Coordinates of C-alpha atoms in Angstrom, one line a residue:
X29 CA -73.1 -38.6 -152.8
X30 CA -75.2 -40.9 -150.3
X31 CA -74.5 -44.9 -149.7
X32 CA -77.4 -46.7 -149.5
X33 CA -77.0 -49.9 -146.9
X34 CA -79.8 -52.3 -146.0
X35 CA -78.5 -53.8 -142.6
X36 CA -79.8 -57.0 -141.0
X37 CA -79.8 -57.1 -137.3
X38 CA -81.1 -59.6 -135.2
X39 CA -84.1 -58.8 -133.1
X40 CA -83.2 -57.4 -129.2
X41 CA -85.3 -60.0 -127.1
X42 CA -83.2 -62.3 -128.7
X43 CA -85.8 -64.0 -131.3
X44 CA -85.5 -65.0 -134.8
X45 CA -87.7 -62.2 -135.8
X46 CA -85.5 -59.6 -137.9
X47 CA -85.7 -56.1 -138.7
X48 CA -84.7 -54.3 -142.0
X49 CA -83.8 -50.9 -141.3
X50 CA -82.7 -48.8 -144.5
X51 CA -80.1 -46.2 -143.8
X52 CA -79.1 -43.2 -145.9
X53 CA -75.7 -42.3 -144.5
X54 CA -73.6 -39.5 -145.8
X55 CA -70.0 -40.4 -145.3
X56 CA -69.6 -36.8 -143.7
X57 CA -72.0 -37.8 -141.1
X58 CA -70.2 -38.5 -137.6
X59 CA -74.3 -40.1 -136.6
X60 CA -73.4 -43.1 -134.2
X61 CA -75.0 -46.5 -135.5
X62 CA -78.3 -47.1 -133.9
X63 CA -78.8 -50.6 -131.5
X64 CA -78.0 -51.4 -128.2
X65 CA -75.0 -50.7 -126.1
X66 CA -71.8 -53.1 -125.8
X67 CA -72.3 -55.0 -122.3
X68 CA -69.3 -55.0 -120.2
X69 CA -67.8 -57.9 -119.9
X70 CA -69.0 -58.9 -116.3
X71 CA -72.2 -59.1 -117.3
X72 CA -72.1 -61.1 -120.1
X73 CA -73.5 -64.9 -119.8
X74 CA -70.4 -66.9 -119.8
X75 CA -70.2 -70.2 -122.4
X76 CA -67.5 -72.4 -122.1
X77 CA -65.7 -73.0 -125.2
X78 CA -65.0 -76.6 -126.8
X79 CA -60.9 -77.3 -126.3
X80 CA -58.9 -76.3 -129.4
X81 CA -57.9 -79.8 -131.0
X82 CA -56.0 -78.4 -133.8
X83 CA -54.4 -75.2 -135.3
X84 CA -56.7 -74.1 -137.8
X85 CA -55.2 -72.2 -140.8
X86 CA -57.3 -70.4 -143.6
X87 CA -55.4 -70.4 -146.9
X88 CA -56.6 -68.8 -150.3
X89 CA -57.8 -70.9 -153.6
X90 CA -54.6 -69.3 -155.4
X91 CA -52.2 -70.4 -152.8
X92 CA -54.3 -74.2 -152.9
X93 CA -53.8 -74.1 -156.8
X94 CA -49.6 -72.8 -156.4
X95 CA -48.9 -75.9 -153.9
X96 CA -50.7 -78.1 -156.5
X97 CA -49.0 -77.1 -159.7
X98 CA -45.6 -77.5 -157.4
X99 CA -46.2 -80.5 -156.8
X100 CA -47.3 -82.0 -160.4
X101 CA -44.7 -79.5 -161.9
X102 CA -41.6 -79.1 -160.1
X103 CA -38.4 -80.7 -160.2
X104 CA -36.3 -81.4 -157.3
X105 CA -32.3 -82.3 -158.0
X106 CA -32.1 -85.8 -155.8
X107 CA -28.0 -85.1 -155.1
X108 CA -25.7 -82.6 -155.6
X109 CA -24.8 -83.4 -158.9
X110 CA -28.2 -82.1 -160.1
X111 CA -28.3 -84.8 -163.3
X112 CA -31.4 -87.1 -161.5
X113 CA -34.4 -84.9 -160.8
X114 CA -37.8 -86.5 -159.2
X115 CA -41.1 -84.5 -158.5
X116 CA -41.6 -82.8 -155.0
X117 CA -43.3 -85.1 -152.0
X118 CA -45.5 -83.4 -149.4
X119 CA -42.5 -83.2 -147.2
X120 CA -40.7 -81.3 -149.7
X121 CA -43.7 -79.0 -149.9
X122 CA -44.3 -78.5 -146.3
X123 CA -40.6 -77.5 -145.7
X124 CA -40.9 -75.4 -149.3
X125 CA -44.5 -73.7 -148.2
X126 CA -44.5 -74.6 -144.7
X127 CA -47.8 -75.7 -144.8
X128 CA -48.6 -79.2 -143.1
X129 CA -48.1 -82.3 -145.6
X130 CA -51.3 -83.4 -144.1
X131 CA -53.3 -80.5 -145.0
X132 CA -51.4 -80.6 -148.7
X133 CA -51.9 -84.4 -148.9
X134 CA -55.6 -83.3 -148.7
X135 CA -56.0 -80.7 -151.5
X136 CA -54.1 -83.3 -153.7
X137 CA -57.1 -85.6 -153.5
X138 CA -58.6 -85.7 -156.6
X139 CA -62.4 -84.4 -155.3
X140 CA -60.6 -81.3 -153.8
X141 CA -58.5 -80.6 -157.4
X142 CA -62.1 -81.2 -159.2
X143 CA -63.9 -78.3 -156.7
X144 CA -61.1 -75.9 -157.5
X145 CA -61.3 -76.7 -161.1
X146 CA -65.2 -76.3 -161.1
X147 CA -64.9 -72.4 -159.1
X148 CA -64.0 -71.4 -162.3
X149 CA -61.3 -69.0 -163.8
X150 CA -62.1 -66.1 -160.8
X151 CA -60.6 -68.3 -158.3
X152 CA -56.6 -68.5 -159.7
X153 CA -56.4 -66.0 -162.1
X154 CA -57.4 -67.3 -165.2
X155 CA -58.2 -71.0 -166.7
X156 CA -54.8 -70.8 -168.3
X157 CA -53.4 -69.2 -165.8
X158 CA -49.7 -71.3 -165.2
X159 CA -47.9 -70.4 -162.1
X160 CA -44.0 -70.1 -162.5
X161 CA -41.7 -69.6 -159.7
X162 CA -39.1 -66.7 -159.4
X163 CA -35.8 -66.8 -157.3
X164 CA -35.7 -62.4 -156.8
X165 CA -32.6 -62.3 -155.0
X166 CA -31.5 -65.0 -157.2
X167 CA -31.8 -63.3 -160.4
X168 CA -31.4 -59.8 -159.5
X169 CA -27.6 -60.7 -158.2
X170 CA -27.2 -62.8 -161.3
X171 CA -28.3 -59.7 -164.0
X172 CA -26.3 -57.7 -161.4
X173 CA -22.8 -59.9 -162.4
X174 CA -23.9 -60.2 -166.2
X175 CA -23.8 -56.6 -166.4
X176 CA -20.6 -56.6 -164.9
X177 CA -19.1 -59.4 -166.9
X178 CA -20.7 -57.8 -170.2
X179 CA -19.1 -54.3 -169.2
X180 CA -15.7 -55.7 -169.1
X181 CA -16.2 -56.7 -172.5
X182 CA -16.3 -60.8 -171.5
X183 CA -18.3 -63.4 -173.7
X184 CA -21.8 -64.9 -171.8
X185 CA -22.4 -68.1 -173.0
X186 CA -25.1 -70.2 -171.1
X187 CA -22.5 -72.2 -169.7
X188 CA -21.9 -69.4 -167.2
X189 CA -25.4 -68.8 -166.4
X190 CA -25.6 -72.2 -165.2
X191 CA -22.8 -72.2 -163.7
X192 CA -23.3 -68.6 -161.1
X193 CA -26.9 -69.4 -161.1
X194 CA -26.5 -72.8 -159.4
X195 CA -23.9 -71.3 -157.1
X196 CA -25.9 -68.1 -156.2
X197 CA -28.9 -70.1 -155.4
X198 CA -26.9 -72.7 -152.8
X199 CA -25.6 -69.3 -150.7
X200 CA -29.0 -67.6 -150.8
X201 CA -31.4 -70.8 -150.5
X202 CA -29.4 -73.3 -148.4
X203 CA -32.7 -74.7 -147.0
X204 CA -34.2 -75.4 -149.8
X205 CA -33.3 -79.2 -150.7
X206 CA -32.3 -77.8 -154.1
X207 CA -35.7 -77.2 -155.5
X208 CA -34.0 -74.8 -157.8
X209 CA -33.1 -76.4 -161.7
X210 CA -31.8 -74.3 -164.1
X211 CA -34.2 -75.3 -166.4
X212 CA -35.3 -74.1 -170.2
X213 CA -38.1 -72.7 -169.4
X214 CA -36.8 -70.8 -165.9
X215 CA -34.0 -69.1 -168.2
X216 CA -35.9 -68.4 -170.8
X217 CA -38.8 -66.5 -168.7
X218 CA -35.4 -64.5 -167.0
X219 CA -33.6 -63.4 -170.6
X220 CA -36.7 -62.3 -171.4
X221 CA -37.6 -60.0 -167.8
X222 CA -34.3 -58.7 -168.0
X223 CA -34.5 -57.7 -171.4
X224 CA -31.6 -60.1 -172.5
X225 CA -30.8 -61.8 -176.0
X226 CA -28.6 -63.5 -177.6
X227 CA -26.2 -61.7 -180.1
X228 CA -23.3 -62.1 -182.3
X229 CA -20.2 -60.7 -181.9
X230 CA -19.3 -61.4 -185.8
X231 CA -21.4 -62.0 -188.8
X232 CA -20.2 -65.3 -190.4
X233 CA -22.5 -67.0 -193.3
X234 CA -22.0 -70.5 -194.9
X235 CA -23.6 -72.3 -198.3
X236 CA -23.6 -75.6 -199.1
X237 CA -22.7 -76.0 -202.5
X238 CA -25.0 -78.3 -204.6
X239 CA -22.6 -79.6 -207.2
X240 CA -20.9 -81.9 -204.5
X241 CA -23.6 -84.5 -204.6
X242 CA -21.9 -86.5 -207.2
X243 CA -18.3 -86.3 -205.4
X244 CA -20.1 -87.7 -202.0
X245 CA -21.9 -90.5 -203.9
X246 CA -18.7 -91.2 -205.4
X247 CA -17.0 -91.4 -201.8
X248 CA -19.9 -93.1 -200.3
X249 CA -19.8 -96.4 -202.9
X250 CA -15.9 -96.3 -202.6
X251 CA -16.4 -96.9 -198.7
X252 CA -18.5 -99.3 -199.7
X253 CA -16.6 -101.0 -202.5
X254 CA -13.7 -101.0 -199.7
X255 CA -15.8 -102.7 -197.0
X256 CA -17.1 -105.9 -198.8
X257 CA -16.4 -109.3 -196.9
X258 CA -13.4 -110.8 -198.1
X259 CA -14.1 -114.5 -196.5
X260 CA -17.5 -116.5 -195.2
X261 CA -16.5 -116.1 -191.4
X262 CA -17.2 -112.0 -192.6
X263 CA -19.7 -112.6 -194.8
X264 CA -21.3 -114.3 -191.7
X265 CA -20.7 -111.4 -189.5
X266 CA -18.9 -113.7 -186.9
X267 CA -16.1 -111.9 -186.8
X268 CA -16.8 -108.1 -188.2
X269 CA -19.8 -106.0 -187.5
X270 CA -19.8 -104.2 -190.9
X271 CA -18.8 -106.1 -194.2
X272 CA -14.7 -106.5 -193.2
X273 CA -14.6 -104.4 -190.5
X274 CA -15.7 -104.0 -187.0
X275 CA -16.8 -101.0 -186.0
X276 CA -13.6 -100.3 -183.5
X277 CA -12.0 -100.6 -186.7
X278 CA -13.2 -97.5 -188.9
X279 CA -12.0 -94.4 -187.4
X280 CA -12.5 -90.6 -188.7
X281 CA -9.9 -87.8 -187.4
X282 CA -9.7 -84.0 -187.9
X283 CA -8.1 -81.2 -186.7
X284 CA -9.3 -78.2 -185.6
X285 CA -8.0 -74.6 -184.8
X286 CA -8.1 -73.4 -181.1
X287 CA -7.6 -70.1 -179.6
X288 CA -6.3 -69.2 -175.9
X289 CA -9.7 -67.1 -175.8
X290 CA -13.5 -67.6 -177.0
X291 CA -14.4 -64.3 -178.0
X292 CA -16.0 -64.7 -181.7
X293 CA -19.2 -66.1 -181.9
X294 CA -22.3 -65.4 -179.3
X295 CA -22.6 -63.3 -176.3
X296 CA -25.6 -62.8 -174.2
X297 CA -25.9 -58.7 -174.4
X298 CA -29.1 -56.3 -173.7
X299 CA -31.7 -55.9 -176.2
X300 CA -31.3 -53.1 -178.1
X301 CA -27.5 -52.7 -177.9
X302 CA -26.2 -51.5 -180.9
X303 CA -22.4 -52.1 -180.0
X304 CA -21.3 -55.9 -179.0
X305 CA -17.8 -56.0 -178.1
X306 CA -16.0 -58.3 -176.5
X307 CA -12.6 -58.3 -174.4
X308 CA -9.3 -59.4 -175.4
X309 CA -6.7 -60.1 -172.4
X310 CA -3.9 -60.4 -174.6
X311 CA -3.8 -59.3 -179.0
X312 CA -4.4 -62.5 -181.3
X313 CA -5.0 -64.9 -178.7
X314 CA -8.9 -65.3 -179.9
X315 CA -7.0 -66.9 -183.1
X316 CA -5.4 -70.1 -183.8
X317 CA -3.1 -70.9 -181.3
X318 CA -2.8 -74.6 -181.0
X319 CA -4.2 -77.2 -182.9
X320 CA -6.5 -80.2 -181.8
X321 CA -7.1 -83.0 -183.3
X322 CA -9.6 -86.0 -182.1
X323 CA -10.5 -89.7 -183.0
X324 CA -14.0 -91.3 -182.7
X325 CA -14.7 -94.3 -183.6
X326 CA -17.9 -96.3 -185.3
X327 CA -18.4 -97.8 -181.5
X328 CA -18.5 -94.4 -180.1
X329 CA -15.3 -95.6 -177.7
X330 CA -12.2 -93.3 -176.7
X331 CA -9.4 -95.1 -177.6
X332 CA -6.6 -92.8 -178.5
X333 CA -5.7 -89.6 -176.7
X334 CA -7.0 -85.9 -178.0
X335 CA -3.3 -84.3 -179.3
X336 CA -2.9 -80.3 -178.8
X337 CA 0.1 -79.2 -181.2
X338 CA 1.2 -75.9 -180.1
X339 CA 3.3 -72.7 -181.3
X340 CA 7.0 -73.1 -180.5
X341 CA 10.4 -73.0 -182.5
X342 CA 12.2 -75.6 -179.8
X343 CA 9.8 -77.3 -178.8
X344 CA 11.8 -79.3 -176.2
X345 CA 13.0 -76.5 -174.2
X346 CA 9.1 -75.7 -173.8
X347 CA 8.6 -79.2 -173.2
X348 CA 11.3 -79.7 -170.0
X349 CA 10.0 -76.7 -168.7
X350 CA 5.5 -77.4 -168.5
X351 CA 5.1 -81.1 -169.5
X352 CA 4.8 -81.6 -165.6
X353 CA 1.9 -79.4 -165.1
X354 CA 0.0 -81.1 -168.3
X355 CA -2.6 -82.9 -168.3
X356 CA -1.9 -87.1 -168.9
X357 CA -4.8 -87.7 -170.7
X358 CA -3.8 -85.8 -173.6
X359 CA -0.8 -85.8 -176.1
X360 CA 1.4 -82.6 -176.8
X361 CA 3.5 -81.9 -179.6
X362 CA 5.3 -78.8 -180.8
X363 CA 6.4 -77.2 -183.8
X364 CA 6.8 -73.6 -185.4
X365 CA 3.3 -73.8 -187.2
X366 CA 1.1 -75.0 -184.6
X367 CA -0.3 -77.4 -187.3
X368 CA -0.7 -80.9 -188.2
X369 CA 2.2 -82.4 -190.8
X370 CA 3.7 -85.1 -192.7
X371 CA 6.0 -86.2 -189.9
X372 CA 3.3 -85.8 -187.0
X373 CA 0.5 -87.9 -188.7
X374 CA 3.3 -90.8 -189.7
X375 CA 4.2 -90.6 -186.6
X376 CA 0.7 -91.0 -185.3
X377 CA -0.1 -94.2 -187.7
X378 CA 3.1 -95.8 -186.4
X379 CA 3.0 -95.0 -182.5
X380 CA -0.9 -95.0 -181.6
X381 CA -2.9 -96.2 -184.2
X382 CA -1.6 -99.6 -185.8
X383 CA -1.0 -100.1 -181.7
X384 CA -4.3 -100.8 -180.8
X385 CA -5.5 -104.2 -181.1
X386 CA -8.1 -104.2 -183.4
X387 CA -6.3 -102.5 -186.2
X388 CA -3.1 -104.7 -186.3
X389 CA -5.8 -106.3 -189.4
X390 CA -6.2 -102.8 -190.9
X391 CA -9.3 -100.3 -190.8
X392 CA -11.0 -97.6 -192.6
X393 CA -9.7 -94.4 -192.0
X394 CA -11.7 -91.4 -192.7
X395 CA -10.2 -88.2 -193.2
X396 CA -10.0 -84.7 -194.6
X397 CA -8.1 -84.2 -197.9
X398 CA -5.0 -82.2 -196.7
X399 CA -2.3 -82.3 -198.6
X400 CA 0.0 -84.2 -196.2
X401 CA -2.7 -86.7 -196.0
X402 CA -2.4 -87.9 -199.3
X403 CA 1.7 -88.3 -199.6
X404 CA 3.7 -91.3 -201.1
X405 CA 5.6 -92.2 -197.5
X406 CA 1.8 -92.1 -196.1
X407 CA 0.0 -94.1 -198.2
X408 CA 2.7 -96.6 -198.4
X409 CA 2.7 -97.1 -195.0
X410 CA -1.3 -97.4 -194.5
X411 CA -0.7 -99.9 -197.6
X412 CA 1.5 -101.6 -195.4
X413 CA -1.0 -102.3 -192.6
X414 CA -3.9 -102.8 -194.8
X415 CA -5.5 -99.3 -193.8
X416 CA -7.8 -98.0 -195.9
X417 CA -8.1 -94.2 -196.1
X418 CA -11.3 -92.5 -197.1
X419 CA -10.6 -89.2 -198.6
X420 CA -13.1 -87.1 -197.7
X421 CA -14.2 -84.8 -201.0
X422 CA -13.2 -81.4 -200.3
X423 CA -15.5 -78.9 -199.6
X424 CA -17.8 -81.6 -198.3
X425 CA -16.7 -82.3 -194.4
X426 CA -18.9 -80.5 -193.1
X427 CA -21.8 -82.9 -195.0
X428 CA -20.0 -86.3 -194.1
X429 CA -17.3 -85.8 -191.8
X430 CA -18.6 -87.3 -188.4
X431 CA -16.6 -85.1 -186.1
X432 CA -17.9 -81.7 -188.2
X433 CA -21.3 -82.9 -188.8
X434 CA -22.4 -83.9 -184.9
X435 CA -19.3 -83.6 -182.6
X436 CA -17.0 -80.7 -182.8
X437 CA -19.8 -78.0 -181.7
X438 CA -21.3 -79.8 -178.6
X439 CA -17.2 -80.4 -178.0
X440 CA -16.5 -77.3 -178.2
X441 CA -19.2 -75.7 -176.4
X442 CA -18.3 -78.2 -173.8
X443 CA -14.7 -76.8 -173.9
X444 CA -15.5 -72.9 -173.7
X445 CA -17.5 -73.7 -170.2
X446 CA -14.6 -75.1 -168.8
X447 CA -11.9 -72.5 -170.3
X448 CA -14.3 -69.5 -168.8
X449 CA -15.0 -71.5 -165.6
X450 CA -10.8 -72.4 -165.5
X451 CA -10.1 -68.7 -166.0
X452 CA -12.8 -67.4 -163.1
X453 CA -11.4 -69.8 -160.3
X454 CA -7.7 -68.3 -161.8
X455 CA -8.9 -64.7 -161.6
X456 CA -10.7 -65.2 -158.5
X457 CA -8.0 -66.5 -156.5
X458 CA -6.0 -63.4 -157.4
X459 CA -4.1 -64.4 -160.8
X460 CA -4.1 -60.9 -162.9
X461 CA -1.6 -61.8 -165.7
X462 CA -1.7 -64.6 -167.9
X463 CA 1.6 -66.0 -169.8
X464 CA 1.8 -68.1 -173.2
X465 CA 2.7 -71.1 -170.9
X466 CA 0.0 -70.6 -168.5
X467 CA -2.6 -70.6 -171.7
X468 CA -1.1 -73.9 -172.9
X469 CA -1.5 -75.9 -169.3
X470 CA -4.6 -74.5 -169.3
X471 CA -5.8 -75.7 -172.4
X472 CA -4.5 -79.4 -171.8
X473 CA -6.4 -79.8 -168.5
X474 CA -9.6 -78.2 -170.2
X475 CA -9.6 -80.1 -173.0
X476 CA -8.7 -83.7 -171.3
X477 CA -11.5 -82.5 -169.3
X478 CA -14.6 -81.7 -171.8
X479 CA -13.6 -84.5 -173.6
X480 CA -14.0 -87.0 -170.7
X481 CA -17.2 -85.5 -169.9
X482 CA -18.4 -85.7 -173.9
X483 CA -17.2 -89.5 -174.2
X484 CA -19.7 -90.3 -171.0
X485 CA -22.4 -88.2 -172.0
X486 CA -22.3 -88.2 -176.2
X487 CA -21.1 -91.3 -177.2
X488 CA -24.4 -92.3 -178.9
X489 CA -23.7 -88.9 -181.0
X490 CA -20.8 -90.5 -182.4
X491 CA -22.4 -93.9 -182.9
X492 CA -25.5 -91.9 -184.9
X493 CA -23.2 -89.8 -187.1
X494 CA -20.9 -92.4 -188.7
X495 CA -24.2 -94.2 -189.9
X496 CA -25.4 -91.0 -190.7
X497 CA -23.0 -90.4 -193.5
X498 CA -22.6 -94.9 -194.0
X499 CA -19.7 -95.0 -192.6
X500 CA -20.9 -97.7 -190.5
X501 CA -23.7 -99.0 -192.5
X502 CA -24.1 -102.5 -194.3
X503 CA -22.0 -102.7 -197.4
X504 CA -25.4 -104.7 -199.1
X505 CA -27.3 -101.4 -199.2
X506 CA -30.0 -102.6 -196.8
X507 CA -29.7 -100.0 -194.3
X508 CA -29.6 -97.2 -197.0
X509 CA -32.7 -96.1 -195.6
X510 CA -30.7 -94.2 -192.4
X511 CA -28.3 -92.2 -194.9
X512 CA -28.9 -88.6 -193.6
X513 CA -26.8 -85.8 -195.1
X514 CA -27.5 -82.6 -194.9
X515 CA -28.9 -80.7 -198.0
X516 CA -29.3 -84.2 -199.7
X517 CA -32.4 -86.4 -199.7
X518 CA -32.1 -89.9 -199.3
X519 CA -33.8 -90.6 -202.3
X520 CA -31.1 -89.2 -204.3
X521 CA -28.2 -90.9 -202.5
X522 CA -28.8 -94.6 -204.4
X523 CA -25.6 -96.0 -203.2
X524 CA -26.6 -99.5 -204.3
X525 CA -25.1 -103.1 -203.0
X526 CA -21.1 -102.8 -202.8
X527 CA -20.7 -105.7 -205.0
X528 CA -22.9 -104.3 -207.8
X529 CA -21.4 -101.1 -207.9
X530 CA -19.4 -100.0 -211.3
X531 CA -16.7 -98.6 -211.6
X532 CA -15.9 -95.1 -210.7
X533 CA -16.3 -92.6 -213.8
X534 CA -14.4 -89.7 -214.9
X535 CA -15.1 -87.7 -212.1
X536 CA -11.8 -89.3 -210.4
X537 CA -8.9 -88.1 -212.1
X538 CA -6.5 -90.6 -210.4
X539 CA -7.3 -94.4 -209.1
X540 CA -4.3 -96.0 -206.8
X541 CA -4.3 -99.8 -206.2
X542 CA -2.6 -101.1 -203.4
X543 CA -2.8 -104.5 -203.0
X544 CA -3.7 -105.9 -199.4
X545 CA -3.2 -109.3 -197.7
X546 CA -6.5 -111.0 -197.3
X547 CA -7.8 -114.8 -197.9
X548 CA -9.0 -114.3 -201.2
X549 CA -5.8 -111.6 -202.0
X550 CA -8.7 -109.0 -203.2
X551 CA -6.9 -105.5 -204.6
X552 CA -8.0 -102.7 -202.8
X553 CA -8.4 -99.6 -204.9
X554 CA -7.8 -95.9 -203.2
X555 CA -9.4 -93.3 -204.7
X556 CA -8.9 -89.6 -205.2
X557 CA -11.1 -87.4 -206.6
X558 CA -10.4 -84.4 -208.5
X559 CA -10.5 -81.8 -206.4
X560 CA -8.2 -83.9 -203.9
X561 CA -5.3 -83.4 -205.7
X562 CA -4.8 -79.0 -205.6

């Protein structure tokens, strides 16, 4: 087939006058192009050229338009830490695109942005054409360790994502004044390359049972009942911040069961597997092995140590033998169960909590409805310190419990990073076997650890989920309005002023009054529903 080309050339006495010459060339054809000879170079009329004043540098509409969405886009980590992020400068992009900050300074203008908008779509790929930046080596050698982890049958939260990906990036980009962040979107766009999803490793379901409503409104106007002024310097809010109490003085507790290893849950696996398994270094210890039990408070301050009760029939021996090598900023305690009991929560109430300052005038303690909760010797003795204790409706802690509702899942996603990240820097370094007492230091240091971390970071979380469930709202009913329960609507909860309130009904079985010291020597009535008493 022939080519057609209509070719201009300029006329050979050097006029303006041009000649169009159609050609028919076959591209078989070895016919030399018609027009005058190259002259050699000595014969040529010699011009000299203007000095070069500047290096000058073509660069494409798509590279114009990826230097500007850097710039308006990106996120540069101003410190090591990588918690204060600020958009790039044009020194960041020079050293990033090595391309002169003057030159980018002058696409950023905003008549050069308008002329690469007006080109049209042609020009960068599209009009909604969004330009995302990939780390190759980066993410290659990062799905390269997943698989790894994921074949020796180890959970992948995001936790340790973050954690290689950060890492892998300073080794392979150490010039880069950390322009990498480890940002939703950046992960995102790399599960879904590498064909990776999130997955159970068991199938656990929950319902919330609709027939507790009455036993929570019950608990909520015996809070509030319980919380009414008792003189005018309360009434006047000069000395409390909610009814009788301030909020350093209402407290909730609970314990919760915790395992040596993470393995039930969520583990980042290839699409499509059919099989999710996970690893086990030693049998039962993805179980309960130790118990943990926290304390937040209405102001969302730390003021009493997280406690780990562990497995062990003499616990002193165990004791002598580790207590060096845990960590002092939590509390240990031993015995055959590895759960809370009678003698360890009196022994709480008499050695930490009645020692803090604020509560020498008594409190509103919220907790669960375990048996040993609800004993003569302990209510007798929070009698005897005018503390008020709150049972929670069984059933219902995961609707109105603060530390279920909004703290024990960040806490303990907190916690798994820095067990997986403690066991890594273990494994690396060349340890291959782990011991019961080597699990138990472990867990003191990691859980003194995420719960420093959550107390800086979370604290308003703790602050929002007591007045969530009005723990910490006015006893008056004014701030009704920020009850938020789950499965409830707030037009249902009608708590209603704590002085106005009747008495409780037949739906609790058994009333105790315990009289408490107070200016007006007001009877406090402790209630226990039904249910409380199995």
């Amino acid at each position: 087939m022939l080519n057609d080309s209509v070719l201009q050339q300029g006329a050979p006495n050097g006029g303006n006058e041009s000649i169009g010459i159609l050609l028919s060339i076959s591209p078989f054809s070895n016919r030399k192009k018609p027009g005058p000879k190259p002259r050699p170079l000595h014969k040529r009329i010699y011009h000299p050229p203007k000095a070069v004043r500047w290096v000058e540098c073509s660069y494409s509409q798509l590279k114009k338009v990826e230097v500007l969405m850097f710039l308006h886009n990106h996120w540069i980590a101003k410190d090591e830490t990588e918690k204060i992020f600020h958009r790039p400068s044009y020194t960041d992009a020079e050293a990033f695109f090595k391309i002169p900050s003057s030159t980018i300074s002058n696409w950023n203008q905003p008549k050069h942005i308008n002329m690469l908008v007006s080109q049209g779509p042609a020009s960068y790929g599209g009009t909604h054409a969004v330009l995302h930046y990939r780390w190759p080596e980066l993410e290659e050698r990062l799905f390269t360790q997943f698989l790894g982890r994921r074949g020796e049958g180890k959970v992948i939260r995001r936790g340790w994502f973050r954690r290689l990906a950060t890492q892998l990036y300073r080794e392979l980009y150490p010039d880069t004044l950390h322009l990498f962040r480890f940002s939703a979107g950046w992960f995102n766009r790399f599960l879904k390359r590498y064909r990776i999803v999130i997955r159970f490793t068991t199938n656990q379901a929950s319902k919330i049972p609709e027939e507790f409503q009455n036993h929570i409104l019950s608990w909520l106007r015996f809070n509030r009942r319980n919380s009414l002024p008792r003189n005018s310097l309360e009434k006047a809010h000069l000395i409390t911040d909610v009814g009788r109490f301030r909020l350093s003085q209402i407290c909730n507790m609970d314990e919760m069961p915790l395992p040596f290893e993470f393995l039930s849950g969520k583990t980042y696996e290839m699409k499509g597997a059919k099989t999710v398994w996970a690893k086990q270094t030693r049998g039962g210890w993805d179980k309960r092995q130790a118990t943990l039990i926290l304390y937040v408070f209405a102001d969302g301050l730390p003021r009493i140590k997280p406690k780990l009760i562990f497995h062990a029939a003499t616990g002193a021996q165990v004791r002598r033998k580790e207590e060096a090598l845990y960590d002092k900023r939590v509390t240990v305690e031993f015995n055959p169960t590895a759960y809370n009991n009678e003698a360890l929560f009196l022994r709480w109430i008499e050695e930490e909590l009645i020692k803090l300052e604020d509560w020498k005038d008594g409190g509103l303690l919220a907790i669960d409805a375990a048996e040993f909760h609800k004993t003569e010797k302990i209510l007798t003795t929070l009698r005897e310190h005018s503390i008020i204790p709150s049972m929670i409706p069984p059933g219902c802690t995961g609707l109105v419990q603060p530390l279920d509702i909004s703290i024990n899942k960040p806490f303990k996603e907190l916690l798994r990073d820095y067990v997986d990240s403690y066991v890594e820097l273990e494994e690396h370094a060349g340890k291959e076997t782990w011991s019961v007492g080597d699990r138990r230091v472990m867990t003191t240091i990691c859980v003194s650890r995420a719960w420093d971390q959550f107390c800086r970071e979370s604290h308003h979380l703790v602050i929002t989920s007591f007045r969530n469930v009005g723990l910490s709202l006015h006893p008056n009913g004014s701030e009704d309005h920020e009850l938020s329960i789950k499965g409830i609507a707030t037009s249902e909860l009608q708590v209603g002023n704590g002085q106005e309130l009747p008495e409780m009904g037949d739906t609790w079985e058994e009333e105790r009054t315990l009289s408490t010291e107070s200016d007006e020597s007001e009877a406090v009535e402790y209630d226990l529903p039904v249910e409380h008493l199995d």
